[in-house]
PDB file of C-alpha atoms in Angstrom:
ATOM      1  CA  MET B   1     -60.345  -3.673  -7.706  1.00  0.00           C
ATOM      2  CA  ARG B   2     -61.134  -4.735 -11.332  1.00  0.00           C
ATOM      3  CA  ARG B   3     -63.257  -2.347 -13.185  1.00  0.00           C
ATOM      4  CA  GLU B   4     -66.492  -3.617 -14.635  1.00  0.00           C
ATOM      5  CA  GLU B   5     -67.047  -3.294 -18.176  1.00  0.00           C
ATOM      6  CA  GLY B   6     -68.869  -0.532 -18.994  1.00  0.00           C
ATOM      7  CA  THR B   7     -68.003   1.562 -16.258  1.00  0.00           C
ATOM      8  CA  ILE B   8     -67.325   5.361 -16.526  1.00  0.00           C
ATOM      9  CA  THR B   9     -63.914   6.984 -15.869  1.00  0.00           C
ATOM     10  CA  THR B  10     -63.946   9.930 -13.661  1.00  0.00           C
ATOM     11  CA  GLY B  11     -62.431  13.199 -14.107  1.00  0.00           C
ATOM     12  CA  SER B  12     -60.129  12.912 -11.470  1.00  0.00           C
ATOM     13  CA  GLU B  13     -58.828   9.716 -12.724  1.00  0.00           C
ATOM     14  CA  ARG B  14     -58.557  10.743 -16.296  1.00  0.00           C
ATOM     15  CA  GLU B  15     -56.827  13.995 -14.448  1.00  0.00           C
ATOM     16  CA  GLY B  16     -54.338  11.524 -12.187  1.00  0.00           C
ATOM     17  CA  ARG B  17     -53.187   9.786 -15.530  1.00  0.00           C
ATOM     18  CA  ALA B  18     -52.544  12.940 -17.409  1.00  0.00           C
ATOM     19  CA  GLY B  19     -50.700  14.324 -14.499  1.00  0.00           C
ATOM     20  CA  ARG B  20     -48.495  11.096 -14.299  1.00  0.00           C
ATOM     21  CA  ARG B  21     -47.800  11.624 -18.206  1.00  0.00           C
ATOM     22  CA  ARG B  22     -46.960  15.324 -17.519  1.00  0.00           C
ATOM     23  CA  SER B  23     -44.954  14.172 -15.145  1.00  0.00           C
ATOM     24  CA  GLN B  24     -43.156  11.504 -17.081  1.00  0.00           C
ATOM     25  CA  GLU B  25     -42.772  13.735 -19.633  1.00  0.00           C
ATOM     26  CA  SER B  26     -41.111  16.626 -17.590  1.00  0.00           C
ATOM     27  CA  HIS B  27     -38.865  14.216 -16.017  1.00  0.00           C
ATOM     28  CA  HIS B  28     -37.538  13.101 -19.488  1.00  0.00           C
ATOM     29  CA  ALA B  29     -37.246  16.721 -20.857  1.00  0.00           C
ATOM     30  CA  ILE B  30     -35.161  18.040 -17.631  1.00  0.00           C
ATOM     31  CA  LEU B  31     -32.444  14.720 -18.381  1.00  0.00           C
ATOM     32  CA  ALA B  32     -32.361  15.642 -21.848  1.00  0.00           C
ATOM     33  CA  ALA B  33     -31.915  19.301 -21.184  1.00  0.00           C
ATOM     34  CA  THR B  34     -29.096  18.535 -18.859  1.00  0.00           C
ATOM     35  CA  ARG B  35     -27.055  16.325 -21.281  1.00  0.00           C
ATOM     36  CA  GLU B  36     -27.540  18.927 -23.881  1.00  0.00           C
ATOM     37  CA  LEU B  37     -26.060  21.797 -21.647  1.00  0.00           C
ATOM     38  CA  LEU B  38     -23.459  19.398 -20.199  1.00  0.00           C
ATOM     39  CA  GLU B  39     -21.951  19.227 -24.065  1.00  0.00           C
ATOM     40  CA  GLU B  40     -22.872  23.285 -24.517  1.00  0.00           C
ATOM     41  CA  VAL B  41     -21.006  24.374 -21.322  1.00  0.00           C
ATOM     42  CA  GLY B  42     -19.833  21.677 -19.573  1.00  0.00           C
ATOM     43  CA  TYR B  43     -20.431  20.518 -15.685  1.00  0.00           C
ATOM     44  CA  PHE B  44     -19.081  23.610 -13.882  1.00  0.00           C
ATOM     45  CA  ARG B  45     -21.373  26.140 -16.149  1.00  0.00           C
ATOM     46  CA  LEU B  46     -24.201  23.830 -15.813  1.00  0.00           C
ATOM     47  CA  THR B  47     -26.796  25.368 -13.423  1.00  0.00           C
ATOM     48  CA  VAL B  48     -30.549  24.009 -12.423  1.00  0.00           C
ATOM     49  CA  GLU B  49     -31.658  27.424 -13.615  1.00  0.00           C
ATOM     50  CA  GLY B  50     -30.521  26.600 -17.033  1.00  0.00           C
ATOM     51  CA  VAL B  51     -31.782  23.197 -17.004  1.00  0.00           C
ATOM     52  CA  ALA B  52     -35.344  24.069 -15.837  1.00  0.00           C
ATOM     53  CA  ALA B  53     -35.426  27.004 -18.481  1.00  0.00           C
ATOM     54  CA  ARG B  54     -34.286  24.419 -21.244  1.00  0.00           C
ATOM     55  CA  ALA B  55     -36.815  21.745 -20.349  1.00  0.00           C
ATOM     56  CA  GLY B  56     -39.718  24.193 -19.963  1.00  0.00           C
ATOM     57  CA  VAL B  57     -39.845  23.727 -16.229  1.00  0.00           C
ATOM     58  CA  GLY B  58     -40.136  25.583 -13.094  1.00  0.00           C
ATOM     59  CA  LYS B  59     -36.648  25.223 -10.677  1.00  0.00           C
ATOM     60  CA  THR B  60     -38.876  23.700  -8.176  1.00  0.00           C
ATOM     61  CA  THR B  61     -40.031  21.099 -10.381  1.00  0.00           C
ATOM     62  CA  VAL B  62     -36.346  19.768 -10.934  1.00  0.00           C
ATOM     63  CA  TYR B  63     -35.867  20.256  -7.083  1.00  0.00           C
ATOM     64  CA  ARG B  64     -38.377  17.759  -6.491  1.00  0.00           C
ATOM     65  CA  TRP B  65     -36.787  14.847  -8.105  1.00  0.00           C
ATOM     66  CA  TRP B  66     -33.187  15.883  -7.508  1.00  0.00           C
ATOM     67  CA  PRO B  67     -31.732  17.425  -4.141  1.00  0.00           C
ATOM     68  CA  SER B  68     -28.661  18.871  -6.028  1.00  0.00           C
ATOM     69  CA  LYS B  69     -27.058  19.310  -9.485  1.00  0.00           C
ATOM     70  CA  SER B  70     -24.740  16.486  -8.948  1.00  0.00           C
ATOM     71  CA  ALA B  71     -27.724  13.829  -8.119  1.00  0.00           C
ATOM     72  CA  LEU B  72     -29.249  15.213 -11.638  1.00  0.00           C
ATOM     73  CA  VAL B  73     -26.275  15.175 -13.476  1.00  0.00           C
ATOM     74  CA  LEU B  74     -25.498  11.825 -12.325  1.00  0.00           C
ATOM     75  CA  GLU B  75     -28.835  10.521 -13.306  1.00  0.00           C
ATOM     76  CA  ALA B  76     -28.773  12.534 -16.759  1.00  0.00           C
ATOM     77  CA  VAL B  77     -25.450  10.871 -17.331  1.00  0.00           C
ATOM     78  CA  ASP B  78     -26.734   6.889 -16.497  1.00  0.00           C
ATOM     79  CA  ALA B  79     -29.784   7.740 -18.900  1.00  0.00           C
ATOM     80  CA  GLY B  80     -27.862   8.523 -21.828  1.00  0.00           C
ATOM     81  CA  ALA B  81     -25.334   6.031 -21.695  1.00  0.00           C
ATOM     82  CA  ALA B  82     -25.124   4.269 -24.992  1.00  0.00           C
ATOM     83  CA  VAL B  83     -26.680   0.660 -24.657  1.00  0.00           C
ATOM     84  CA  GLN B  84     -24.585  -2.428 -23.795  1.00  0.00           C
ATOM     85  CA  PRO B  85     -23.633  -4.775 -26.435  1.00  0.00           C
ATOM     86  CA  GLN B  86     -25.772  -8.111 -26.010  1.00  0.00           C
ATOM     87  CA  PRO B  87     -23.912 -11.141 -24.583  1.00  0.00           C
ATOM     88  CA  THR B  88     -22.966 -13.784 -27.039  1.00  0.00           C
ATOM     89  CA  GLY B  89     -22.086 -16.354 -24.289  1.00  0.00           C
ATOM     90  CA  ASP B  90     -18.242 -15.966 -25.204  1.00  0.00           C
ATOM     91  CA  ILE B  91     -17.041 -14.478 -21.939  1.00  0.00           C
ATOM     92  CA  ARG B  92     -13.832 -13.091 -23.484  1.00  0.00           C
ATOM     93  CA  ALA B  93     -15.594 -11.776 -26.382  1.00  0.00           C
ATOM     94  CA  ASP B  94     -18.113 -10.001 -24.372  1.00  0.00           C
ATOM     95  CA  ALA B  95     -16.041  -8.730 -22.036  1.00  0.00           C
ATOM     96  CA  ARG B  96     -14.179  -6.964 -24.327  1.00  0.00           C
ATOM     97  CA  ALA B  97     -16.950  -5.812 -25.920  1.00  0.00           C
ATOM     98  CA  ALA B  98     -17.994  -4.024 -22.562  1.00  0.00           C
ATOM     99  CA  MET B  99     -14.575  -2.988 -21.749  1.00  0.00           C
ATOM    100  CA  GLU B 100     -14.246  -1.510 -25.262  1.00  0.00           C
ATOM    101  CA  ALA B 101     -17.925   0.208 -25.212  1.00  0.00           C
ATOM    102  CA  MET B 102     -16.652   1.912 -21.964  1.00  0.00           C
ATOM    103  CA  ARG B 103     -13.043   2.962 -23.834  1.00  0.00           C
ATOM    104  CA  LEU B 104     -14.843   4.577 -26.512  1.00  0.00           C
ATOM    105  CA  ASP B 105     -17.617   6.477 -24.006  1.00  0.00           C
ATOM    106  CA  LEU B 106     -14.969   7.973 -22.048  1.00  0.00           C
ATOM    107  CA  ARG B 107     -14.219  11.100 -24.004  1.00  0.00           C
ATOM    108  CA  ALA B 108     -15.423  14.696 -23.907  1.00  0.00           C
ATOM    109  CA  PRO B 109     -17.456  15.403 -22.558  1.00  0.00           C
ATOM    110  CA  LEU B 110     -18.249  12.685 -20.839  1.00  0.00           C
ATOM    111  CA  ALA B 111     -15.074  12.085 -19.217  1.00  0.00           C
ATOM    112  CA  THR B 112     -14.867  15.674 -18.222  1.00  0.00           C
ATOM    113  CA  THR B 113     -18.174  15.579 -16.816  1.00  0.00           C
ATOM    114  CA  LEU B 114     -16.978  12.317 -14.767  1.00  0.00           C
ATOM    115  CA  LEU B 115     -14.168  14.103 -13.602  1.00  0.00           C
ATOM    116  CA  ALA B 116     -15.679  17.137 -12.696  1.00  0.00           C
ATOM    117  CA  LEU B 117     -18.617  15.399 -11.208  1.00  0.00           C
ATOM    118  CA  ALA B 118     -16.294  13.360  -8.912  1.00  0.00           C
ATOM    119  CA  GLY B 119     -14.407  16.737  -7.744  1.00  0.00           C
ATOM    120  CA  ASP B 120     -18.180  18.149  -6.821  1.00  0.00           C
ATOM    121  CA  LEU B 121     -19.282  15.015  -4.738  1.00  0.00           C
ATOM    122  CA  LEU B 122     -16.176  15.129  -2.729  1.00  0.00           C
ATOM    123  CA  GLN B 123     -17.344  18.247  -1.265  1.00  0.00           C
ATOM    124  CA  ASP B 124     -20.600  17.016  -0.656  1.00  0.00           C
ATOM    125  CA  SER B 125     -20.059  16.340   3.330  1.00  0.00           C
ATOM    126  CA  ALA B 126     -24.050  16.003   3.532  1.00  0.00           C
ATOM    127  CA  GLY B 127     -24.499  13.300   0.782  1.00  0.00           C
ATOM    128  CA  THR B 128     -27.294  14.762  -1.016  1.00  0.00           C
ATOM    129  CA  ALA B 129     -26.386  12.723  -4.135  1.00  0.00           C
ATOM    130  CA  GLY B 130     -26.947   9.486  -2.302  1.00  0.00           C
ATOM    131  CA  PRO B 131     -24.777   6.776  -2.946  1.00  0.00           C
ATOM    132  CA  VAL B 132     -22.440   7.247  -5.887  1.00  0.00           C
ATOM    133  CA  ASP B 133     -21.726   5.149  -8.803  1.00  0.00           C
ATOM    134  CA  LEU B 134     -20.110   6.703 -11.557  1.00  0.00           C
ATOM    135  CA  PHE B 135     -20.290   3.401 -13.717  1.00  0.00           C
ATOM    136  CA  GLN B 136     -23.915   2.654 -13.001  1.00  0.00           C
ATOM    137  CA  ALA B 137     -24.585   2.621 -16.592  1.00  0.00           C
ATOM    138  CA  GLY B 138     -23.775  -0.880 -17.727  1.00  0.00           C
ATOM    139  CA  ARG B 139     -23.093  -2.413 -14.318  1.00  0.00           C
ATOM    140  CA  GLU B 140     -26.002  -4.734 -14.044  1.00  0.00           C
ATOM    141  CA  ALA B 141     -25.658  -5.888 -17.441  1.00  0.00           C
ATOM    142  CA  PHE B 142     -21.727  -6.471 -17.093  1.00  0.00           C
ATOM    143  CA  GLU B 143     -22.593  -8.206 -13.654  1.00  0.00           C
ATOM    144  CA  LYS B 144     -24.841 -10.522 -14.940  1.00  0.00           C
ATOM    145  CA  MET B 145     -22.326 -11.579 -17.974  1.00  0.00           C
ATOM    146  CA  ILE B 146     -19.862 -12.645 -14.985  1.00  0.00           C
ATOM    147  CA  GLU B 147     -22.004 -13.920 -13.114  1.00  0.00           C
ATOM    148  CA  GLY B 148     -23.227 -16.398 -16.228  1.00  0.00           C
ATOM    149  CA  ALA B 149     -20.072 -17.037 -16.892  1.00  0.00           C
ATOM    150  CA  ALA B 150     -19.446 -18.189 -13.263  1.00  0.00           C
ATOM    151  CA  GLU B 151     -22.245 -20.343 -13.744  1.00  0.00           C
ATOM    152  CA  ARG B 152     -21.043 -21.834 -16.787  1.00  0.00           C
ATOM    153  CA  GLY B 153     -17.880 -22.945 -15.095  1.00  0.00           C
ATOM    154  CA  GLU B 154     -15.976 -20.178 -16.925  1.00  0.00           C
ATOM    155  CA  LEU B 155     -14.964 -18.040 -13.802  1.00  0.00           C
ATOM    156  CA  PRO B 156     -14.615 -19.134 -10.342  1.00  0.00           C
ATOM    157  CA  ALA B 157     -18.113 -19.212  -8.899  1.00  0.00           C
ATOM    158  CA  ASP B 158     -17.325 -16.536  -5.947  1.00  0.00           C
ATOM    159  CA  ILE B 159     -15.852 -13.841  -8.529  1.00  0.00           C
ATOM    160  CA  ASP B 160     -16.546 -10.404  -7.277  1.00  0.00           C
ATOM    161  CA  ALA B 161     -18.155  -9.096 -10.858  1.00  0.00           C
ATOM    162  CA  GLY B 162     -18.658  -5.375  -9.330  1.00  0.00           C
ATOM    163  CA  LEU B 163     -14.871  -5.560  -8.391  1.00  0.00           C
ATOM    164  CA  LEU B 164     -13.604  -6.254 -11.765  1.00  0.00           C
ATOM    165  CA  GLN B 165     -15.877  -3.534 -13.282  1.00  0.00           C
ATOM    166  CA  ASP B 166     -14.473  -1.047 -10.767  1.00  0.00           C
ATOM    167  CA  ILE B 167     -11.000  -2.140 -12.137  1.00  0.00           C
ATOM    168  CA  TYR B 168     -11.280  -1.553 -15.756  1.00  0.00           C
ATOM    169  CA  ALA B 169     -13.512   1.120 -15.389  1.00  0.00           C
ATOM    170  CA  GLY B 170     -11.049   2.994 -12.874  1.00  0.00           C
ATOM    171  CA  THR B 171      -8.272   1.977 -14.978  1.00  0.00           C
ATOM    172  CA  LEU B 172      -9.582   3.603 -18.409  1.00  0.00           C
ATOM    173  CA  LEU B 173     -10.974   6.801 -16.534  1.00  0.00           C
ATOM    174  CA  TYR B 174      -7.644   7.467 -14.772  1.00  0.00           C
ATOM    175  CA  ARG B 175      -5.821   6.914 -17.950  1.00  0.00           C
ATOM    176  CA  VAL B 176      -7.892   9.364 -20.017  1.00  0.00           C
ATOM    177  CA  LEU B 177      -7.575  11.903 -16.641  1.00  0.00           C
ATOM    178  CA  CYS B 178      -3.749  11.481 -16.901  1.00  0.00           C
ATOM    179  CA  ARG B 179      -3.962  12.363 -20.871  1.00  0.00           C
ATOM    180  CA  ARG B 180      -2.135   8.540 -21.344  1.00  0.00           C
ATOM    181  CA  SER B 181      -3.451   6.076 -24.344  1.00  0.00           C
ATOM    182  CA  THR B 182      -5.886   3.702 -24.024  1.00  0.00           C
ATOM    183  CA  GLU B 183      -5.203   1.716 -27.053  1.00  0.00           C
ATOM    184  CA  HIS B 184      -3.995  -1.968 -26.238  1.00  0.00           C
ATOM    185  CA  VAL B 185      -5.201  -1.414 -22.555  1.00  0.00           C
ATOM    186  CA  VAL B 186      -8.413  -3.574 -23.154  1.00  0.00           C
ATOM    187  CA  ASP B 187      -6.593  -6.650 -24.163  1.00  0.00           C
ATOM    188  CA  ARG B 188      -4.522  -5.944 -21.080  1.00  0.00           C
ATOM    189  CA  LEU B 189      -7.080  -5.966 -18.797  1.00  0.00           C
ATOM    190  CA  LEU B 190      -8.575  -8.905 -20.264  1.00  0.00           C
ATOM    191  CA  GLY B 191      -5.702 -11.122 -19.419  1.00  0.00           C
ATOM    192  CA  LEU B 192      -5.072  -9.682 -15.874  1.00  0.00           C
ATOM    193  CA  LEU B 193      -8.904  -9.881 -14.962  1.00  0.00           C
ATOM    194  CA  LEU B 194      -9.793 -12.963 -16.649  1.00  0.00           C
ATOM    195  CA  ASP B 195      -6.266 -15.029 -17.101  1.00  0.00           C
ATOM    196  CA  GLY B 196      -4.234 -13.481 -14.172  1.00  0.00           C
ATOM    197  CA  GLU B 197      -1.843 -12.499 -16.745  1.00  0.00           C
ATOM    198  CA  LEU B 198       0.604  -9.810 -15.572  1.00  0.00           C
ATOM    199  CA  PRO B 199       0.444  -6.773 -18.463  1.00  0.00           C
ATOM    200  CA  ARG B 200       3.690  -6.166 -20.021  1.00  0.00           C
ATOM    201  CA  ARG B 201       4.762  -2.620 -21.043  1.00  0.00           C
ATOM    202  CA  VAL B 202       4.138  -1.384 -24.587  1.00  0.00           C
ATOM    203  CA  PRO B 203       5.043   1.897 -26.521  1.00  0.00           C
ATOM    204  CA  GLU B 204       2.610   4.674 -25.631  1.00  0.00           C
ATOM    205  CA  THR B 205       1.268   6.445 -28.562  1.00  0.00           C
ATOM    206  CA  GLY B 206      -0.298   9.184 -26.998  1.00  0.00           C
ATOM    207  CA  SER B 207      -3.441   8.575 -28.644  1.00  0.00           C
ATOM    208  CA  VAL B 208      -6.640   7.761 -26.543  1.00  0.00           C
TER     209      VAL B 208
END
């Protein structure tokens, strides 16, 4: 119902808005504290108690929003992801920019965190973290970019954009895990995913 002009706001309404604002501030503080501690102590040494203390909230406040450490870290990593490059309408340039952004992101501490988190999630038989997507950050933007190219006729209309992202993200993360170079990988993935061009061997440089 629309409030008539001049109607006085009640104390309970003001308290409700203040409460929502404090909740949002606490939520952001917890995610920021989680990212800070991931950089300082790493995933395995990070604790919910430590996050709560850093954020200035009670442990019960953290568990009110996240059922487990892994669920908390998943959201913190996603919320702290770098802003995705703006699409230009050139699918090759846009896909290259998205892949290159992920290649640069997949360095310590993010890569280390994702790998540790993945191991922890495998032990989560109860599924307390819910459905998991380690590459959630940027997925929607990438899928829209691919689907836009399909609508323009640059890619097949029934292309599976989600699987394309899984292929390139998984490849980059695997190579980081194995300490293999990711140089030149983006160009070769582009050829494979957009042109169906089989990758050829190139000399390994050892750098990521």
